[in-house]
Short mmCIF file of C-alpha atoms in Angstrom, two decimals:
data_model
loop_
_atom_site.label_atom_id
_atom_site.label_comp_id
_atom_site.label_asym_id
_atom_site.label_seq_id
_atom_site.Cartn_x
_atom_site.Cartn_y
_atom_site.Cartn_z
CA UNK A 27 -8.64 11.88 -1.42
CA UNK A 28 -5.48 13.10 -0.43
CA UNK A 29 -3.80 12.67 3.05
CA UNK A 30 -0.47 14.16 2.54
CA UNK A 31 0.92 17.17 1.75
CA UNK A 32 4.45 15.50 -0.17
CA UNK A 33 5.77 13.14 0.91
CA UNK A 34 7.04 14.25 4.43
CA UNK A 35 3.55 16.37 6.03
CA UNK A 36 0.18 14.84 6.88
CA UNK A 37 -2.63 16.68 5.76
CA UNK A 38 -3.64 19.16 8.47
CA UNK A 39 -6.24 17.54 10.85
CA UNK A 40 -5.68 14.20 9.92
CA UNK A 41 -4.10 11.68 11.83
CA UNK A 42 -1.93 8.95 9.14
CA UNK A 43 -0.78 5.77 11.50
CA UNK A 44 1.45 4.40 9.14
CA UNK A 45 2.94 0.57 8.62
CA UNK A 46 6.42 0.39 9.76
CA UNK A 47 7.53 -2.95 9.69
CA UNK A 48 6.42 -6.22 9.03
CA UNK A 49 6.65 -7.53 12.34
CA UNK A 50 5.01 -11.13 11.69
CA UNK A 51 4.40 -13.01 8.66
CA UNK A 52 1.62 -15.76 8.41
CA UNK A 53 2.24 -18.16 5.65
CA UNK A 54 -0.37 -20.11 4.36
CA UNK A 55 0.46 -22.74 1.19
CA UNK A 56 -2.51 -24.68 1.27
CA UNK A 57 -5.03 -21.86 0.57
CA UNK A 58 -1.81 -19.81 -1.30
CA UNK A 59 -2.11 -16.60 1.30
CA UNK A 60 0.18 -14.30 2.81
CA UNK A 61 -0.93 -11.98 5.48
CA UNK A 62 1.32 -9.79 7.37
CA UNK A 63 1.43 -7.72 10.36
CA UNK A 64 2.82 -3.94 10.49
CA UNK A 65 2.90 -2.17 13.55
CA UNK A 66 2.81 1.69 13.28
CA UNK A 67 6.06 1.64 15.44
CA UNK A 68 8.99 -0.17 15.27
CA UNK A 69 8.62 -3.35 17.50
CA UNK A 70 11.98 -3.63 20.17
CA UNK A 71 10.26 -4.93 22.94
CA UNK A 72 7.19 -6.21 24.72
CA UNK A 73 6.39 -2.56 25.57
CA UNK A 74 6.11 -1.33 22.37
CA UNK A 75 3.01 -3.28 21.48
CA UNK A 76 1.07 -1.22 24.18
CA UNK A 77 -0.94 1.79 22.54
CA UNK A 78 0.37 0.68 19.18
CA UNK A 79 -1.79 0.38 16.23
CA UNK A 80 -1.66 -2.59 13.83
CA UNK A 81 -2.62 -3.13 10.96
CA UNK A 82 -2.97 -6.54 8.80
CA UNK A 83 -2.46 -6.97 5.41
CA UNK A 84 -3.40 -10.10 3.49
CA UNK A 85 -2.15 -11.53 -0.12
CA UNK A 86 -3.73 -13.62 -1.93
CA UNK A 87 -3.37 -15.30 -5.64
CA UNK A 88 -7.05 -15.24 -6.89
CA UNK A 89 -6.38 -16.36 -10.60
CA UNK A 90 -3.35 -16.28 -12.95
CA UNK A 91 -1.61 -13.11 -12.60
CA UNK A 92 -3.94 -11.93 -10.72
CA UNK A 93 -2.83 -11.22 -6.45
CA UNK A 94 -5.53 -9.65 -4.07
CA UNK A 95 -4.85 -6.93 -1.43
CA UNK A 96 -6.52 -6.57 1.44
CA UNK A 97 -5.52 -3.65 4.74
CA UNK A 98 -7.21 -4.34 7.72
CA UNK A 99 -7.34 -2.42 10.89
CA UNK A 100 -9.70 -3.92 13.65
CA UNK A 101 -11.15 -6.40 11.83
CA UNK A 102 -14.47 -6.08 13.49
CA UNK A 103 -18.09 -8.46 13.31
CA UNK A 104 -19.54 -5.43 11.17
CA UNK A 105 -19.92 -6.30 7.68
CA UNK A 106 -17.99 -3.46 5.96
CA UNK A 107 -19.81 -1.48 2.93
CA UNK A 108 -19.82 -0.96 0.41
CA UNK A 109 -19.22 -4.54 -0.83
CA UNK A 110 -18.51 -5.46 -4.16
CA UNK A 111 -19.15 -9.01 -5.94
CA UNK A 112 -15.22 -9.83 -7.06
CA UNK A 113 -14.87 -12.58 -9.85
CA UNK A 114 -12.39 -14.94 -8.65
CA UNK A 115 -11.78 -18.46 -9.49
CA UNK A 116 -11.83 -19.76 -5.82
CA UNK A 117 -10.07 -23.20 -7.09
CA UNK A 118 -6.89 -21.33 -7.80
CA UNK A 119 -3.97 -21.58 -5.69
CA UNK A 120 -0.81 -20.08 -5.67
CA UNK A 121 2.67 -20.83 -4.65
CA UNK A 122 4.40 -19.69 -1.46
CA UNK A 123 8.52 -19.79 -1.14
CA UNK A 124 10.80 -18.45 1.62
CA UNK A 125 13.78 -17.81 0.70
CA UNK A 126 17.42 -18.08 2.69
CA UNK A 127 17.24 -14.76 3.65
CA UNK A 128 13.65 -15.00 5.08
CA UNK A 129 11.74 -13.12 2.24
CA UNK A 130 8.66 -14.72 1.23
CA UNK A 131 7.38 -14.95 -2.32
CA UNK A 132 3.87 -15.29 -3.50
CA UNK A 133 2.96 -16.31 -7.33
CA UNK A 134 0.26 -15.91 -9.26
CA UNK A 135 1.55 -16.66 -12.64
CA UNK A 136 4.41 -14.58 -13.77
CA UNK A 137 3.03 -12.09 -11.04
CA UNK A 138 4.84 -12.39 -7.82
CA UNK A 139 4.93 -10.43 -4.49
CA UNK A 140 7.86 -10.47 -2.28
CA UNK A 141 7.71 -9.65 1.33
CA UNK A 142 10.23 -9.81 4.12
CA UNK A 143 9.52 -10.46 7.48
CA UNK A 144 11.32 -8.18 10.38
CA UNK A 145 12.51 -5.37 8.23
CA UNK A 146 10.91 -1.94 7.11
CA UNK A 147 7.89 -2.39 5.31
CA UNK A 148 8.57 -3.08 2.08
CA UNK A 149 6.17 -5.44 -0.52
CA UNK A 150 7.66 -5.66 -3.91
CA UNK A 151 5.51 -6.65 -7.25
CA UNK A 152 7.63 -7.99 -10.20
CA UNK A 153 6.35 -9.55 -13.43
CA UNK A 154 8.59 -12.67 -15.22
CA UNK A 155 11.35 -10.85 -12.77
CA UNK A 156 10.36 -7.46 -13.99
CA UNK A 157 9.54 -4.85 -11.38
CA UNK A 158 6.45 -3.20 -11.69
CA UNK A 159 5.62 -1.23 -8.53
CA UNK A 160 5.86 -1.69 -4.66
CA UNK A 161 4.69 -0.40 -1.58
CA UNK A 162 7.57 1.23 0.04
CA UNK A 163 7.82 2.57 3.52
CA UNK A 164 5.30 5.26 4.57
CA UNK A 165 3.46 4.02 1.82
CA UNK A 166 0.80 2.29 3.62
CA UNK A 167 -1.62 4.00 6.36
CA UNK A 168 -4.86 3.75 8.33
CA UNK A 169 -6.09 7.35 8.32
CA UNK A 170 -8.26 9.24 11.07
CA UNK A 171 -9.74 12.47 9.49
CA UNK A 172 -10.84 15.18 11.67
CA UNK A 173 -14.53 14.11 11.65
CA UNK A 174 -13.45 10.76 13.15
CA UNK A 175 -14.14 9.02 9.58
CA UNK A 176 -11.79 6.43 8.76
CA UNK A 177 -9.75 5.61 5.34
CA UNK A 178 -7.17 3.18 4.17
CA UNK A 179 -4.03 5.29 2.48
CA UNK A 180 -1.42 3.41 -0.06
CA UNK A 181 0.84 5.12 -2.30
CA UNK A 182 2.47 2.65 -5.26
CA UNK A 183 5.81 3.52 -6.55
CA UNK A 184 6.29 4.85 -10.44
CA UNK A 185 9.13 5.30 -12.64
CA UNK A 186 9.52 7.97 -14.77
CA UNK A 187 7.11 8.45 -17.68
CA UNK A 188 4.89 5.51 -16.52
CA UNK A 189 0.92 7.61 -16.63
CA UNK A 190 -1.89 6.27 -14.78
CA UNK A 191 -5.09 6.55 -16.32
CA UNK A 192 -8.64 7.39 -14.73
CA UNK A 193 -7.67 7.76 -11.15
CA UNK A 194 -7.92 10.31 -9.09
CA UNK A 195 -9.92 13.47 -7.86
CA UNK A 196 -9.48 16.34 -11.03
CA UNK A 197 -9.42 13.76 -13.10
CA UNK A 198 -9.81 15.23 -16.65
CA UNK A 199 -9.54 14.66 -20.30
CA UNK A 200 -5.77 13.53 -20.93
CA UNK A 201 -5.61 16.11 -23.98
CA UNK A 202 -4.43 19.09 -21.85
CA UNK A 203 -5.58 21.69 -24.93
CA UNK A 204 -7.47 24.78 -23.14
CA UNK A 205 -7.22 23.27 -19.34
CA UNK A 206 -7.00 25.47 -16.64
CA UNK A 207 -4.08 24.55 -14.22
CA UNK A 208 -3.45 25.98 -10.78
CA UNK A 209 -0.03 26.59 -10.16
CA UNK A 210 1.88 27.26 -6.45
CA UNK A 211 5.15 26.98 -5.22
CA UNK A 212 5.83 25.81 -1.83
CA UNK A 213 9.05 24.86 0.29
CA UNK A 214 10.07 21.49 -1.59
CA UNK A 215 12.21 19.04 0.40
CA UNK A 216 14.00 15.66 -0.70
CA UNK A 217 12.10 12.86 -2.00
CA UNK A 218 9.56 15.32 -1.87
CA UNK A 219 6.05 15.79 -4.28
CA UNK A 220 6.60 19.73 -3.83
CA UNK A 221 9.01 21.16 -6.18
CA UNK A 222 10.74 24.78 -5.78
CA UNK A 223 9.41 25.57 -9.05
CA UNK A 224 6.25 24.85 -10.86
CA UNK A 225 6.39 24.23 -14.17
CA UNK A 226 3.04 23.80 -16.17
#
């Protein structure tokens, strides 16, 4: 489901209460965790936690390469469904470093996350020092739809030519012989998913 409309407009109706710093991080190396806090407006003052959503994110190495993700918003007593067995090796730990600057790195393996508390969110995912995606700012939401039904919004960063496979709602064969494609042009902006001209 989609909750923008590029990468500057909400989807009409909906209400996106996006992640805009990491305002706290809580490091735990014993059970190899990471969880951070990002208010939905910059923190200056006391004041500005009043009326201000939160939501918590929490890292965690699970098994060799392997880092889980979990966005919270009112973590409530309410078991929340659907729920899904996950394998995980629950023996494995990984390793936790802070760095001079104050980023925090966790590793799973090659796989590392890098998060830096008191800045704009940012949480960067590099393999053997290779990037391979992050979660950049306005990337990361709690979404109220018009209905009052609730969703959980990221958008991971791509480079150029990288394809994703299987996701999302027209989903279709990858072989694009015969397809029928809907074409508009809207008013495209910078950094922008809307383009001034659609090309097929």
């Amino acid at each position: 489901m989609r909750f923008t409309n590029g990468y500057w407009l909400d989807r009409e109706g909906y209400t996106v209460q996006r992640g805009r710093e990491v305002h706290d991080l809580q490091v735990d190396a014993e059970a190899g965790r990471l969880r951070a806090f990002a208010p939905t407006r910059p923190v200056h003052s006391r004041g500005d936690t009043l009326n201000n959503p939160q939501l918590t994110i929490t890292y965690e190495a699970v098994a060799e390469g392997v880092i889980r993700v979990r966005v919270e918003n009112h973590r409530g007593t309410r078991t929340p469904q659907p729920r899904f067995e996950i394998a995980a090796t629950t023996d494995y730990r990984g390793t936790l470093e802070t760095a001079a600057d104050g980023r925090t790195t966790l590793r799973a393996g090659d796989l590392a996350l890098t998060i830096g508390e008191g800045e704009e969110w940012l949480a960067e995912f590099t393999s053997a020092g290779r990037a391979l995606t992050s979660s950049m700012p306005r990337s990361i939401a709690h979404v109220i739809g018009p209905d009052g039904q609730r969703y959980m919004h990221e958008q991971l960063s791509l480079q150029p030519g990288e394809s994703v496979y299987g996701l999302g709602e027209r989903f279709g064969a990858f072989v694009k012989n015969g397809q029928s494609v809907d074409i508009w042009n809207e008013d495209g902006g910078t950094t922008s998913e809307q383009a001034y001209k659609n090309v097929p």
